mmCIF file of C-alpha atoms in Angstrom:
data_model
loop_
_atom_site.group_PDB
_atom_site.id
_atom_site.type_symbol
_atom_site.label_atom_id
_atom_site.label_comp_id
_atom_site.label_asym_id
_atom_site.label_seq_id
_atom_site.Cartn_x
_atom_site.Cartn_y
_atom_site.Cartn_z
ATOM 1 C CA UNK A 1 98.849 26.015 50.525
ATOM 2 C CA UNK A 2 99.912 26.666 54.134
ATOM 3 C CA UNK A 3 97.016 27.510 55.230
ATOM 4 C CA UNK A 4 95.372 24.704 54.064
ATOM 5 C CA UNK A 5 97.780 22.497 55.274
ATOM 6 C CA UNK A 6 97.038 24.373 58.886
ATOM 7 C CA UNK A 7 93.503 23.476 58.855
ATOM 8 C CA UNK A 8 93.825 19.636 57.593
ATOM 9 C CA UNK A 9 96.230 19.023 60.275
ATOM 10 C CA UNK A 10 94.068 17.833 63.202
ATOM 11 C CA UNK A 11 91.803 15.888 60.284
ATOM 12 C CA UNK A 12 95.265 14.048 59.420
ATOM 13 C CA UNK A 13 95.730 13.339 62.867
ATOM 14 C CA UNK A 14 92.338 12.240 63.621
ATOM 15 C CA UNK A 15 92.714 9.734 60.867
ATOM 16 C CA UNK A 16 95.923 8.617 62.419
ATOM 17 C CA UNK A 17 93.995 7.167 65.476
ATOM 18 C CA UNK A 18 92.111 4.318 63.120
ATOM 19 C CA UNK A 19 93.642 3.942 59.677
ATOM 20 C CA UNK A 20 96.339 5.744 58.663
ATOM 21 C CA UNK A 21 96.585 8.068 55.717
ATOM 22 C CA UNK A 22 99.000 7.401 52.888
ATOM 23 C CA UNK A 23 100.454 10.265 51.075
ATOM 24 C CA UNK A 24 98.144 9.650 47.718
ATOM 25 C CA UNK A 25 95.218 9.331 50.820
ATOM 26 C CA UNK A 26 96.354 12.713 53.092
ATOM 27 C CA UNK A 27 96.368 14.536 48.988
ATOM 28 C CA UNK A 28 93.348 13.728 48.311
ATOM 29 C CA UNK A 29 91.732 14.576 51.730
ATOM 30 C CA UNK A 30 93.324 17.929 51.213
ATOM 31 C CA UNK A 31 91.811 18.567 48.029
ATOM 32 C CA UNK A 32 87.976 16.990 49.118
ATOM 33 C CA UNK A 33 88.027 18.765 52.592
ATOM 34 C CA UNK A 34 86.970 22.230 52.458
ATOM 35 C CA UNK A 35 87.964 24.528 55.687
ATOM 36 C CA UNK A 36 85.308 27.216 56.067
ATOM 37 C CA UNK A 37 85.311 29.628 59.303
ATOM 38 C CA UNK A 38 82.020 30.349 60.802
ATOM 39 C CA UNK A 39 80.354 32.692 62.841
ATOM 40 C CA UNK A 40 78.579 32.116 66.538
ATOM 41 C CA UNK A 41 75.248 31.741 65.914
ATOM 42 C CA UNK A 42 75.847 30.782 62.275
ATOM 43 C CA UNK A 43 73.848 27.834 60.729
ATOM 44 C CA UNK A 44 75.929 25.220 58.952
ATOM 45 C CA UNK A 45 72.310 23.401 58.289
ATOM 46 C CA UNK A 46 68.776 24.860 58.649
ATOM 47 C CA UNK A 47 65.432 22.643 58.594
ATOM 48 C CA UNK A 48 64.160 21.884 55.180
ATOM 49 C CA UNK A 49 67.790 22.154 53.358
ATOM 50 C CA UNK A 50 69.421 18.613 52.662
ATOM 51 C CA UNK A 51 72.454 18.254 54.496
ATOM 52 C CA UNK A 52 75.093 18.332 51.855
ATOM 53 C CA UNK A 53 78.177 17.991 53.921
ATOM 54 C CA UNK A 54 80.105 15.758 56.640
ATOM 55 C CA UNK A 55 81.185 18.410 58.894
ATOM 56 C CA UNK A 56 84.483 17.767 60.947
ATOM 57 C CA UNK A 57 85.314 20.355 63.777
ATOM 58 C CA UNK A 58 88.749 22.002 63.772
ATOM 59 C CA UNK A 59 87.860 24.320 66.569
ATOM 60 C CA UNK A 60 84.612 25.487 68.101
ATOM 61 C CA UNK A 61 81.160 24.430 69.174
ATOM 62 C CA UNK A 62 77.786 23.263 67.747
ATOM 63 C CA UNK A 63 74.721 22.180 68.501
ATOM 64 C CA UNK A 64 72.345 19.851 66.093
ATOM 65 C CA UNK A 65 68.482 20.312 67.122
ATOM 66 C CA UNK A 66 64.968 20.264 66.216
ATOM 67 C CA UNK A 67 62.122 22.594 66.890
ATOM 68 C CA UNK A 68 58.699 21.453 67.834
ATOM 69 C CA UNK A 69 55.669 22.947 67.004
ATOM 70 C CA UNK A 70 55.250 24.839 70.301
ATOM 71 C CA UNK A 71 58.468 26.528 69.335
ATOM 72 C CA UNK A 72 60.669 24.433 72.123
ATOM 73 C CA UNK A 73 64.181 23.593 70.977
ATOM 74 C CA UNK A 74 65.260 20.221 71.755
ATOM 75 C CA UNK A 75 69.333 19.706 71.329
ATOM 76 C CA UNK A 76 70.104 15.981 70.029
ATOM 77 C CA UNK A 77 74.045 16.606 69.758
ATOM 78 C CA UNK A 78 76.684 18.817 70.817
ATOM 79 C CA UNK A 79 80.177 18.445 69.181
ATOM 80 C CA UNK A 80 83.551 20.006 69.733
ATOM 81 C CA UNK A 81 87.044 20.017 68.287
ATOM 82 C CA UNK A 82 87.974 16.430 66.771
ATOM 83 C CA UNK A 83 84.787 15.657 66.285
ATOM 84 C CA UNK A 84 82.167 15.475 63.937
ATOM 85 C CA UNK A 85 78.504 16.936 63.063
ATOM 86 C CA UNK A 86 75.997 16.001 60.272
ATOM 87 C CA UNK A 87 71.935 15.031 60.106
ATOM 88 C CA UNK A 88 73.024 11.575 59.054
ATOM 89 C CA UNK A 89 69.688 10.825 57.772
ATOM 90 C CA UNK A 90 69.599 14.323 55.229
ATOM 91 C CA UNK A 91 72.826 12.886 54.276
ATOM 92 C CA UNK A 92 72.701 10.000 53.037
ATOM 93 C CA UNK A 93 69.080 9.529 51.732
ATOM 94 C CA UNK A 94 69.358 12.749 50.493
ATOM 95 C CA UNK A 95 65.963 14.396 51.622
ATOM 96 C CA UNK A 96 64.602 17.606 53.358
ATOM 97 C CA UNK A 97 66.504 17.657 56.906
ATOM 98 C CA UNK A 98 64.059 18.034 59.704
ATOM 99 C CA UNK A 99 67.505 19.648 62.166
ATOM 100 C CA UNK A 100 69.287 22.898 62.251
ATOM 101 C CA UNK A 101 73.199 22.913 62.920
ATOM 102 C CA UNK A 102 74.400 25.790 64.853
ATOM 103 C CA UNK A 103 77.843 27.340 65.962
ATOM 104 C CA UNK A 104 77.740 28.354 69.735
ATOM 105 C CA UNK A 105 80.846 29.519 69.557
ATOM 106 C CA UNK A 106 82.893 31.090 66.367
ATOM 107 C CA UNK A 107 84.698 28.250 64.785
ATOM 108 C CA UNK A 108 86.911 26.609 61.899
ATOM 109 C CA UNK A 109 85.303 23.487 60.114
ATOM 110 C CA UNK A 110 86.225 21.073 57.745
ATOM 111 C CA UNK A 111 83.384 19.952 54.979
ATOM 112 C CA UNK A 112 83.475 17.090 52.121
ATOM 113 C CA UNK A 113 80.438 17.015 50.113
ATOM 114 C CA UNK A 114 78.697 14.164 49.501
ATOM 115 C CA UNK A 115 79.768 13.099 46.052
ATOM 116 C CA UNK A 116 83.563 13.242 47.321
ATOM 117 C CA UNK A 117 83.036 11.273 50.171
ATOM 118 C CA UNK A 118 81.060 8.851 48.302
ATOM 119 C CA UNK A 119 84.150 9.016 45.631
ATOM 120 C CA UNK A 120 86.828 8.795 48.507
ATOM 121 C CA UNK A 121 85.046 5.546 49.686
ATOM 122 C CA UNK A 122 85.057 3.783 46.207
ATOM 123 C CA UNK A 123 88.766 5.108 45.746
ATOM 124 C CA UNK A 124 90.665 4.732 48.970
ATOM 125 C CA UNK A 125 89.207 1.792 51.273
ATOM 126 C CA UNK A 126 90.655 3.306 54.009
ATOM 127 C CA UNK A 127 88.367 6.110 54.103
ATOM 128 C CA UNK A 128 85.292 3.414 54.095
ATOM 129 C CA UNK A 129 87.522 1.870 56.928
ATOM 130 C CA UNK A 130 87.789 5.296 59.008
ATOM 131 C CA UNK A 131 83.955 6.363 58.908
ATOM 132 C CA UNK A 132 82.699 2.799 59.339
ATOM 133 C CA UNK A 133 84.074 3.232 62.782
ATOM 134 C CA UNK A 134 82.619 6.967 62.766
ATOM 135 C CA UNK A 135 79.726 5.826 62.012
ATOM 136 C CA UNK A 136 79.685 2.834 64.478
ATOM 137 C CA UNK A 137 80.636 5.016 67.415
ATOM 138 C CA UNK A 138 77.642 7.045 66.279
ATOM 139 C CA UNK A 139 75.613 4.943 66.870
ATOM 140 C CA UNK A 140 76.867 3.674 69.776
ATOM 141 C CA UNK A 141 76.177 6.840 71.106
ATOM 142 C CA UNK A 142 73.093 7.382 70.563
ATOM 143 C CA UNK A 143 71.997 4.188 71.621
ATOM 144 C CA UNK A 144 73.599 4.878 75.476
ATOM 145 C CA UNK A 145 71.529 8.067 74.865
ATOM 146 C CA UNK A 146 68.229 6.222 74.270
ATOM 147 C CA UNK A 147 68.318 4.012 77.219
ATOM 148 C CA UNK A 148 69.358 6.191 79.356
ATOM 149 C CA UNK A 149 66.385 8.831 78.895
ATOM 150 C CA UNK A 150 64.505 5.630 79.552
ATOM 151 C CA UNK A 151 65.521 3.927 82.070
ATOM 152 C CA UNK A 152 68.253 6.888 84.285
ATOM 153 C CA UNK A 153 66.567 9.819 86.324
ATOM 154 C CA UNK A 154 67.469 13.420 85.279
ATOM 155 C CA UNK A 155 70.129 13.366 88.150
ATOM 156 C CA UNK A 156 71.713 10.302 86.999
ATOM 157 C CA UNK A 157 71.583 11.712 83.327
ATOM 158 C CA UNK A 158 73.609 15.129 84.853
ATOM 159 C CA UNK A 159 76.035 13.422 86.291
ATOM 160 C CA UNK A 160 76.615 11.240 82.916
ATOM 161 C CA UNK A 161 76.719 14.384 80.991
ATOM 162 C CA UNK A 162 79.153 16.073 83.677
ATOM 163 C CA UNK A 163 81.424 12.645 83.929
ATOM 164 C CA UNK A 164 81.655 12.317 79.271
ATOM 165 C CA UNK A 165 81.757 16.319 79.205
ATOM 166 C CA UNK A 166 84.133 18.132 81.364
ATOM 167 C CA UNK A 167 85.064 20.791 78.730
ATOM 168 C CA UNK A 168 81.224 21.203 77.533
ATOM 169 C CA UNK A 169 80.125 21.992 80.909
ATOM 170 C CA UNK A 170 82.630 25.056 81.286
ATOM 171 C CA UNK A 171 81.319 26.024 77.708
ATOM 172 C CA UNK A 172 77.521 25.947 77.666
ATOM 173 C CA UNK A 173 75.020 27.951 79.357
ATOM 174 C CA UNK A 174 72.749 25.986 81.612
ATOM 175 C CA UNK A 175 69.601 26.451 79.371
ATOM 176 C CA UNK A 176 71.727 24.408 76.652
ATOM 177 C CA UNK A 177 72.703 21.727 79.004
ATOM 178 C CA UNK A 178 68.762 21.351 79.936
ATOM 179 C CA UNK A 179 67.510 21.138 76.819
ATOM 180 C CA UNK A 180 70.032 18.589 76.013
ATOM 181 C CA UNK A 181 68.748 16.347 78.878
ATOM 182 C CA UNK A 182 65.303 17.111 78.202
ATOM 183 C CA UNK A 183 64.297 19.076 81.307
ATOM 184 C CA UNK A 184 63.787 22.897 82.100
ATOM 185 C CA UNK A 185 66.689 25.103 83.140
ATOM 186 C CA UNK A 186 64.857 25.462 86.378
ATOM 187 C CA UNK A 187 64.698 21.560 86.863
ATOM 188 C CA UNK A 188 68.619 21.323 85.954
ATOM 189 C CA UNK A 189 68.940 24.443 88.853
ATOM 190 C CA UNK A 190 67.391 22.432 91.702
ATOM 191 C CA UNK A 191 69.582 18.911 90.427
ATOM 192 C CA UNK A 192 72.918 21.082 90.951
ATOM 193 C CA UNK A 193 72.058 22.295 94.202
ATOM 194 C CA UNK A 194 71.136 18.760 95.430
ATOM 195 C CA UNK A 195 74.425 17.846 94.608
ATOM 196 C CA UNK A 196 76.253 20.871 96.094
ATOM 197 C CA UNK A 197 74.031 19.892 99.351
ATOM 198 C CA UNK A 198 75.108 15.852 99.037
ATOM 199 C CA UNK A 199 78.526 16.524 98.731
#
């Protein structure tokens, strides 16, 4: 029980930042949340599998991404401890997910199914309360994402992902940071040396 008590901790405490956990509440997340420790390089979701699980990290890395057909890997999320990684979509409509999840680094998760969360939400509103806001900041997200692969030069989009990531950059090799922004490593090589030179 210890153990398990170990790994729900920072999920308790997450919760704690929104809605707050009763006791009936923090028993039943500890009962729905399955910890499960994973290796780098180990797939928490491959393409074609339905994504069967909201995935919260304790500790670690991942990376969510797609593969086109000329075999290029293009990196939609990364996520890090206290936060959280699923293919939405696979999720909750419940079909073939067209995204692998990865572990760049070895890691300790925490997974509900979907059934349970579904459950928890009917159960406990202040689960529906907490991932409503999970979900909105999601969203939110991805949305700044959108425009600014629009509208922001690759430079501009560095210096974004430098400013919201301080702890990624120190973590991830360059050729992950340039997929993630949608340009070759080589690209992302001459944009840090401009800014070396400007400053």
């Amino acid at each position: 029980m210890s153990e398990q008590v170990q790994f729900i901790a920072p999920l308790l405490s997450y919760f704690s930042n929104y809605f707050s956990l009763n006791k009936v509440e923090k028993d039943e997340a500890r009962k729905r949340f399955k910890e499960r420790i994973v290796r780098r390089r180990q797939f928490i979701l491959q393409e074609g599998d339905v994504c069967n699980h909201f995935t919260f990290i304790v500790s670690g890395c991942f990376k969510m991404y797609a593969v086109s057909e000329d075999a290029k890997e293009h990196i939609l999320q990364f996520s890090v401890e206290n936060e959280w990684i699923s293919d939405l979509s696979s999720f909750y409509s419940r079909n073939p997910s067209k995204l692998f999840i990865e572990a760049l680094e070895p890691s300790v998760i925490l997974q509900i199914k979907h059934q349970d969360l579904l459950d928890l939400f009917i159960a406990h509103h202040r689960f529906d309360r907490n991932f409503r806001i999970i979900m909105e900041r999601a969203y939110v997200q991805l949305q700044e994402r959108m425009l600014e692969n629009i509208s922001a030069s690759a430079e501009h989009r560095y210096k974004q992902f430098l400013k919201n990531n301080p702890v990624l950059v120190r973590r991830l090799p360059g050729t992950q940071i340039a997929s993630y922004l949608g340009i070759t490593p080589e690209f992302l090589s001459k944009i840090r040396k401009s800014i070396v030179s400007k400053n």
